[in-house]
Amino acid sequence: MRFAPSAEQRGFAASLRELLSSADIASWAGGRGEDRRRLLWSKLGDAGATALGTPEKFGGFGADALDLVIGFEELGRAAAPGPLVESIAVLPALLPGTPDENRVAALASGEQIGALAMPPHVPFAVDGDLADTAYVVAGSALHRAVFVQEQSSVDTTRRLMQAAPGELVAEGVDSVLAFDLGALATAAQILGAGFTLLDRAVEYAKQRSQFGRPIGSFQAVKHHLADTAVGLELARPLLFGAALAVRDGLPTRGRDVSAAKVACTDAAYLAARVSLQVHGAIGYTAEYDLALWLTKVRALVSSWGTQREHRDRVAAALRPGQRP
């Protein structure tokens, strides 16, 4: 079983990172910027990122779950806004075979943006008002979403729309696979954000001086940064292992996805705490770019399943006689 990304996957990640770095997403913190988001979405479509979860017959390019997590890690590194998980990872798996499967190609190309709620694990549709099409999954039934009201988010680049089931689109959709894909993509996204927080903390520790020395030279700071790096690096194999379980349809898929979500979230949350501590008072200011990643991580901690829900899922799978 191969865990390391191939040369082609590393090349795709590098090109996506270059595209996202040129978008200056950090300048959008605190604002809604709908026009700029749609411009970014169009660029993601041109780069092939919006087609990562789409089958080839609907305009995808043969990517698998490992490609998906590699792409979402880069999206997380850049703190990219929008309903990325729902539009790129989940809806392309839900809509084929339904009356709305003709929308999959538009989602893959980046021409349209999709949003989704899946109560109780996904109670709100992220950026539903930005989306061209929005849905609610109730059990195994797919409905069009009827938005009730907007809820605030700790991440000011996100709009959370409370949604109710509207017109029935299809019954018998695979909501379990959809949830696994959503949790997997979210795990990759939050892990990417954690790596950026670590990188920024390391750079700041090299530049900020105290008592005539860079604070990065102090042993206590080194230990915190090292622990953060270890946590992030150890979470990646679990993420890749879960991606392979999804790709190959292994019976341990649910357990592996939940384990990856727990590990990536814990590691990224530690990165957020350490980065904030290293930056000191400036890290608490909303105007400083660090806030974009801090609030993104905080928002993603409970997205597509809380830590408790995923830990319970892993524990249930490990009990004798239980299904994974």
mmCIF file of N, CA, C and O in Angstrom, residues 115-166:
data_model
loop_
_atom_site.group_PDB
_atom_site.id
_atom_site.type_symbol
_atom_site.label_atom_id
_atom_site.label_comp_id
_atom_site.label_asym_id
_atom_site.label_seq_id
_atom_site.Cartn_x
_atom_site.Cartn_y
_atom_site.Cartn_z
ATOM 1 N N ALA A 115 -23.912 23.911 -2.423
ATOM 2 C CA ALA A 115 -23.886 23.904 -0.961
ATOM 3 C C ALA A 115 -24.760 22.762 -0.465
ATOM 4 O O ALA A 115 -25.651 22.291 -1.178
ATOM 5 N N LEU A 116 -24.517 22.337 0.770
ATOM 6 C CA LEU A 116 -25.207 21.163 1.291
ATOM 7 C C LEU A 116 -25.284 21.209 2.809
ATOM 8 O O LEU A 116 -24.341 21.612 3.478
ATOM 9 N N ALA A 117 -26.422 20.800 3.348
ATOM 10 C CA ALA A 117 -26.578 20.540 4.780
ATOM 11 C C ALA A 117 -26.978 19.081 4.953
ATOM 12 O O ALA A 117 -27.699 18.529 4.108
ATOM 13 N N MET A 118 -26.483 18.473 6.026
ATOM 14 C CA MET A 118 -26.789 17.073 6.296
ATOM 15 C C MET A 118 -26.988 16.899 7.796
ATOM 16 O O MET A 118 -26.131 16.359 8.498
ATOM 17 N N PRO A 119 -28.114 17.385 8.328
ATOM 18 C CA PRO A 119 -28.345 17.281 9.778
ATOM 19 C C PRO A 119 -28.369 15.810 10.225
ATOM 20 O O PRO A 119 -28.786 14.944 9.448
ATOM 21 N N PRO A 120 -27.903 15.494 11.441
ATOM 22 C CA PRO A 120 -27.451 16.445 12.472
ATOM 23 C C PRO A 120 -25.961 16.768 12.404
ATOM 24 O O PRO A 120 -25.503 17.692 13.047
ATOM 25 N N HIS A 121 -25.191 16.003 11.618
ATOM 26 C CA HIS A 121 -23.736 16.187 11.599
ATOM 27 C C HIS A 121 -23.329 17.473 10.889
ATOM 28 O O HIS A 121 -22.318 18.083 11.243
ATOM 29 N N VAL A 122 -24.079 17.867 9.883
ATOM 30 C CA VAL A 122 -23.781 19.092 9.128
ATOM 31 C C VAL A 122 -25.051 19.940 9.153
ATOM 32 O O VAL A 122 -25.851 19.923 8.212
ATOM 33 N N PRO A 123 -25.282 20.666 10.239
ATOM 34 C CA PRO A 123 -26.564 21.341 10.418
ATOM 35 C C PRO A 123 -26.770 22.570 9.544
ATOM 36 O O PRO A 123 -27.910 22.982 9.315
ATOM 37 N N PHE A 124 -25.658 23.173 9.042
ATOM 38 C CA PHE A 124 -25.774 24.404 8.260
ATOM 39 C C PHE A 124 -25.121 24.232 6.895
ATOM 40 O O PHE A 124 -24.153 23.485 6.742
ATOM 41 N N ALA A 125 -25.681 24.936 5.916
ATOM 42 C CA ALA A 125 -25.094 24.964 4.580
ATOM 43 C C ALA A 125 -24.106 26.124 4.522
ATOM 44 O O ALA A 125 -24.494 27.284 4.659
ATOM 45 N N VAL A 126 -22.833 25.813 4.324
ATOM 46 C CA VAL A 126 -21.803 26.847 4.261
ATOM 47 C C VAL A 126 -21.973 27.650 2.976
ATOM 48 O O VAL A 126 -22.050 27.086 1.881
ATOM 49 N N ASP A 127 -22.045 28.971 3.115
ATOM 50 C CA ASP A 127 -22.150 29.876 1.963
ATOM 51 C C ASP A 127 -23.286 29.488 1.026
ATOM 52 O O ASP A 127 -23.140 29.537 -0.203
ATOM 53 N N GLY A 128 -24.415 29.123 1.615
ATOM 54 C CA GLY A 128 -25.547 28.724 0.797
ATOM 55 C C GLY A 128 -26.042 29.828 -0.105
ATOM 56 O O GLY A 128 -26.503 29.571 -1.223
ATOM 57 N N ASP A 129 -25.933 31.084 0.345
ATOM 58 C CA ASP A 129 -26.405 32.190 -0.477
ATOM 59 C C ASP A 129 -25.474 32.468 -1.657
ATOM 60 O O ASP A 129 -25.859 33.123 -2.626
ATOM 61 N N LEU A 130 -24.244 31.974 -1.579
ATOM 62 C CA LEU A 130 -23.307 32.120 -2.686
ATOM 63 C C LEU A 130 -23.506 31.025 -3.727
ATOM 64 O O LEU A 130 -23.163 31.202 -4.900
ATOM 65 N N ALA A 131 -24.094 29.913 -3.312
ATOM 66 C CA ALA A 131 -24.202 28.736 -4.165
ATOM 67 C C ALA A 131 -25.273 28.895 -5.234
ATOM 68 O O ALA A 131 -26.279 29.574 -5.051
ATOM 69 N N ASP A 132 -25.026 28.243 -6.361
ATOM 70 C CA ASP A 132 -26.007 28.214 -7.447
ATOM 71 C C ASP A 132 -27.060 27.144 -7.207
ATOM 72 O O ASP A 132 -28.165 27.228 -7.734
ATOM 73 N N THR A 133 -26.700 26.140 -6.425
ATOM 74 C CA THR A 133 -27.634 25.080 -6.097
ATOM 75 C C THR A 133 -27.313 24.572 -4.703
ATOM 76 O O THR A 133 -26.148 24.470 -4.322
ATOM 77 N N ALA A 134 -28.339 24.299 -3.906
ATOM 78 C CA ALA A 134 -28.133 23.883 -2.515
ATOM 79 C C ALA A 134 -29.103 22.763 -2.166
ATOM 80 O O ALA A 134 -30.253 22.752 -2.634
ATOM 81 N N TYR A 135 -28.646 21.850 -1.322
ATOM 82 C CA TYR A 135 -29.422 20.659 -0.997
ATOM 83 C C TYR A 135 -29.382 20.391 0.504
ATOM 84 O O TYR A 135 -28.524 20.885 1.230
ATOM 85 N N VAL A 136 -30.340 19.561 0.925
ATOM 86 C CA VAL A 136 -30.373 19.023 2.282
ATOM 87 C C VAL A 136 -30.530 17.511 2.166
ATOM 88 O O VAL A 136 -31.392 17.028 1.420
ATOM 89 N N VAL A 137 -29.705 16.768 2.881
ATOM 90 C CA VAL A 137 -29.835 15.316 2.947
ATOM 91 C C VAL A 137 -30.519 14.974 4.261
ATOM 92 O O VAL A 137 -30.047 15.331 5.339
ATOM 93 N N ALA A 138 -31.642 14.295 4.165
ATOM 94 C CA ALA A 138 -32.384 13.836 5.341
ATOM 95 C C ALA A 138 -32.475 12.323 5.260
ATOM 96 O O ALA A 138 -33.225 11.776 4.450
ATOM 97 N N GLY A 139 -31.689 11.641 6.089
ATOM 98 C CA GLY A 139 -31.610 10.183 5.969
ATOM 99 C C GLY A 139 -30.942 9.814 4.666
ATOM 100 O O GLY A 139 -29.798 10.183 4.407
ATOM 101 N N SER A 140 -31.670 9.101 3.810
ATOM 102 C CA SER A 140 -31.141 8.762 2.491
ATOM 103 C C SER A 140 -31.882 9.506 1.383
ATOM 104 O O SER A 140 -31.818 9.112 0.223
ATOM 105 N N ALA A 141 -32.570 10.580 1.748
ATOM 106 C CA ALA A 141 -33.322 11.372 0.777
ATOM 107 C C ALA A 141 -32.616 12.698 0.522
ATOM 108 O O ALA A 141 -32.122 13.343 1.451
ATOM 109 N N LEU A 142 -32.559 13.085 -0.742
ATOM 110 C CA LEU A 142 -31.929 14.338 -1.148
ATOM 111 C C LEU A 142 -33.019 15.346 -1.501
ATOM 112 O O LEU A 142 -33.872 15.085 -2.344
ATOM 113 N N HIS A 143 -32.972 16.505 -0.830
ATOM 114 C CA HIS A 143 -33.967 17.554 -1.042
ATOM 115 C C HIS A 143 -33.272 18.832 -1.491
ATOM 116 O O HIS A 143 -32.092 19.058 -1.186
ATOM 117 N N ARG A 144 -34.010 19.685 -2.159
ATOM 118 C CA ARG A 144 -33.531 21.041 -2.367
ATOM 119 C C ARG A 144 -33.614 21.785 -1.044
ATOM 120 O O ARG A 144 -34.492 21.526 -0.229
ATOM 121 N N ALA A 145 -32.687 22.687 -0.832
ATOM 122 C CA ALA A 145 -32.628 23.405 0.433
ATOM 123 C C ALA A 145 -33.521 24.638 0.405
ATOM 124 O O ALA A 145 -33.584 25.359 -0.594
ATOM 125 N N VAL A 146 -34.208 24.837 1.499
ATOM 126 C CA VAL A 146 -34.964 26.073 1.735
ATOM 127 C C VAL A 146 -34.295 26.767 2.908
ATOM 128 O O VAL A 146 -34.306 26.257 4.032
ATOM 129 N N PHE A 147 -33.690 27.923 2.665
ATOM 130 C CA PHE A 147 -32.950 28.607 3.711
ATOM 131 C C PHE A 147 -33.898 29.329 4.657
ATOM 132 O O PHE A 147 -34.809 30.035 4.228
ATOM 133 N N VAL A 148 -33.631 29.123 5.947
ATOM 134 C CA VAL A 148 -34.481 29.700 6.980
ATOM 135 C C VAL A 148 -33.879 30.996 7.508
ATOM 136 O O VAL A 148 -34.532 32.029 7.548
ATOM 137 N N GLN A 149 -32.626 30.948 7.916
ATOM 138 C CA GLN A 149 -31.957 32.151 8.393
ATOM 139 C C GLN A 149 -30.451 31.950 8.379
ATOM 140 O O GLN A 149 -29.958 30.828 8.295
ATOM 141 N N GLU A 150 -29.735 33.060 8.458
ATOM 142 C CA GLU A 150 -28.280 33.026 8.475
ATOM 143 C C GLU A 150 -27.779 32.997 9.911
ATOM 144 O O GLU A 150 -28.325 33.677 10.786
ATOM 145 N N GLN A 151 -26.744 32.198 10.143
ATOM 146 C CA GLN A 151 -26.119 32.110 11.447
ATOM 147 C C GLN A 151 -24.695 32.654 11.349
ATOM 148 O O GLN A 151 -24.049 32.546 10.311
ATOM 149 N N SER A 152 -24.212 33.229 12.424
ATOM 150 C CA SER A 152 -22.850 33.758 12.439
ATOM 151 C C SER A 152 -21.852 32.619 12.600
ATOM 152 O O SER A 152 -22.165 31.559 13.132
ATOM 153 N N SER A 153 -20.628 32.868 12.144
ATOM 154 C CA SER A 153 -19.545 31.898 12.271
ATOM 155 C C SER A 153 -18.330 32.592 12.847
ATOM 156 O O SER A 153 -18.111 33.791 12.635
ATOM 157 N N VAL A 154 -17.529 31.840 13.594
ATOM 158 C CA VAL A 154 -16.288 32.394 14.114
ATOM 159 C C VAL A 154 -15.358 32.781 12.970
ATOM 160 O O VAL A 154 -14.530 33.685 13.103
ATOM 161 N N ASP A 155 -15.510 32.120 11.837
ATOM 162 C CA ASP A 155 -14.755 32.435 10.633
ATOM 163 C C ASP A 155 -15.560 33.443 9.823
ATOM 164 O O ASP A 155 -16.594 33.110 9.244
ATOM 165 N N THR A 156 -15.096 34.686 9.774
ATOM 166 C CA THR A 156 -15.881 35.746 9.136
ATOM 167 C C THR A 156 -15.957 35.612 7.621
ATOM 168 O O THR A 156 -16.708 36.346 6.981
ATOM 169 N N THR A 157 -15.186 34.691 7.028
ATOM 170 C CA THR A 157 -15.293 34.470 5.590
ATOM 171 C C THR A 157 -16.380 33.449 5.254
ATOM 172 O O THR A 157 -16.625 33.169 4.079
ATOM 173 N N ARG A 158 -17.031 32.881 6.275
ATOM 174 C CA ARG A 158 -18.062 31.868 6.062
ATOM 175 C C ARG A 158 -19.440 32.422 6.413
ATOM 176 O O ARG A 158 -19.591 33.155 7.388
ATOM 177 N N ARG A 159 -20.446 32.029 5.635
ATOM 178 C CA ARG A 159 -21.832 32.282 5.974
ATOM 179 C C ARG A 159 -22.486 30.932 6.243
ATOM 180 O O ARG A 159 -22.425 30.027 5.413
ATOM 181 N N LEU A 160 -23.108 30.803 7.375
ATOM 182 C CA LEU A 160 -23.786 29.560 7.729
ATOM 183 C C LEU A 160 -25.284 29.762 7.555
ATOM 184 O O LEU A 160 -25.877 30.606 8.228
ATOM 185 N N MET A 161 -25.894 29.004 6.671
ATOM 186 C CA MET A 161 -27.315 29.139 6.387
ATOM 187 C C MET A 161 -28.071 27.944 6.965
ATOM 188 O O MET A 161 -27.790 26.787 6.621
ATOM 189 N N GLN A 162 -28.979 28.233 7.879
ATOM 190 C CA GLN A 162 -29.847 27.174 8.392
ATOM 191 C C GLN A 162 -30.817 26.793 7.285
ATOM 192 O O GLN A 162 -31.485 27.649 6.697
ATOM 193 N N ALA A 163 -30.891 25.496 6.978
ATOM 194 C CA ALA A 163 -31.672 25.033 5.831
ATOM 195 C C ALA A 163 -32.673 23.969 6.249
ATOM 196 O O ALA A 163 -32.406 23.147 7.133
ATOM 197 N N ALA A 164 -33.826 23.986 5.580
ATOM 198 C CA ALA A 164 -34.865 22.978 5.788
ATOM 199 C C ALA A 164 -35.057 22.203 4.484
ATOM 200 O O ALA A 164 -34.836 22.747 3.408
ATOM 201 N N PRO A 165 -35.466 20.930 4.575
ATOM 202 C CA PRO A 165 -35.716 20.157 3.345
ATOM 203 C C PRO A 165 -36.870 20.741 2.547
ATOM 204 O O PRO A 165 -37.940 21.011 3.093
ATOM 205 N N GLY A 166 -36.647 20.951 1.260
ATOM 206 C CA GLY A 166 -37.687 21.428 0.366
ATOM 207 C C GLY A 166 -38.129 20.324 -0.577
ATOM 208 O O GLY A 166 -38.383 19.190 -0.151
#
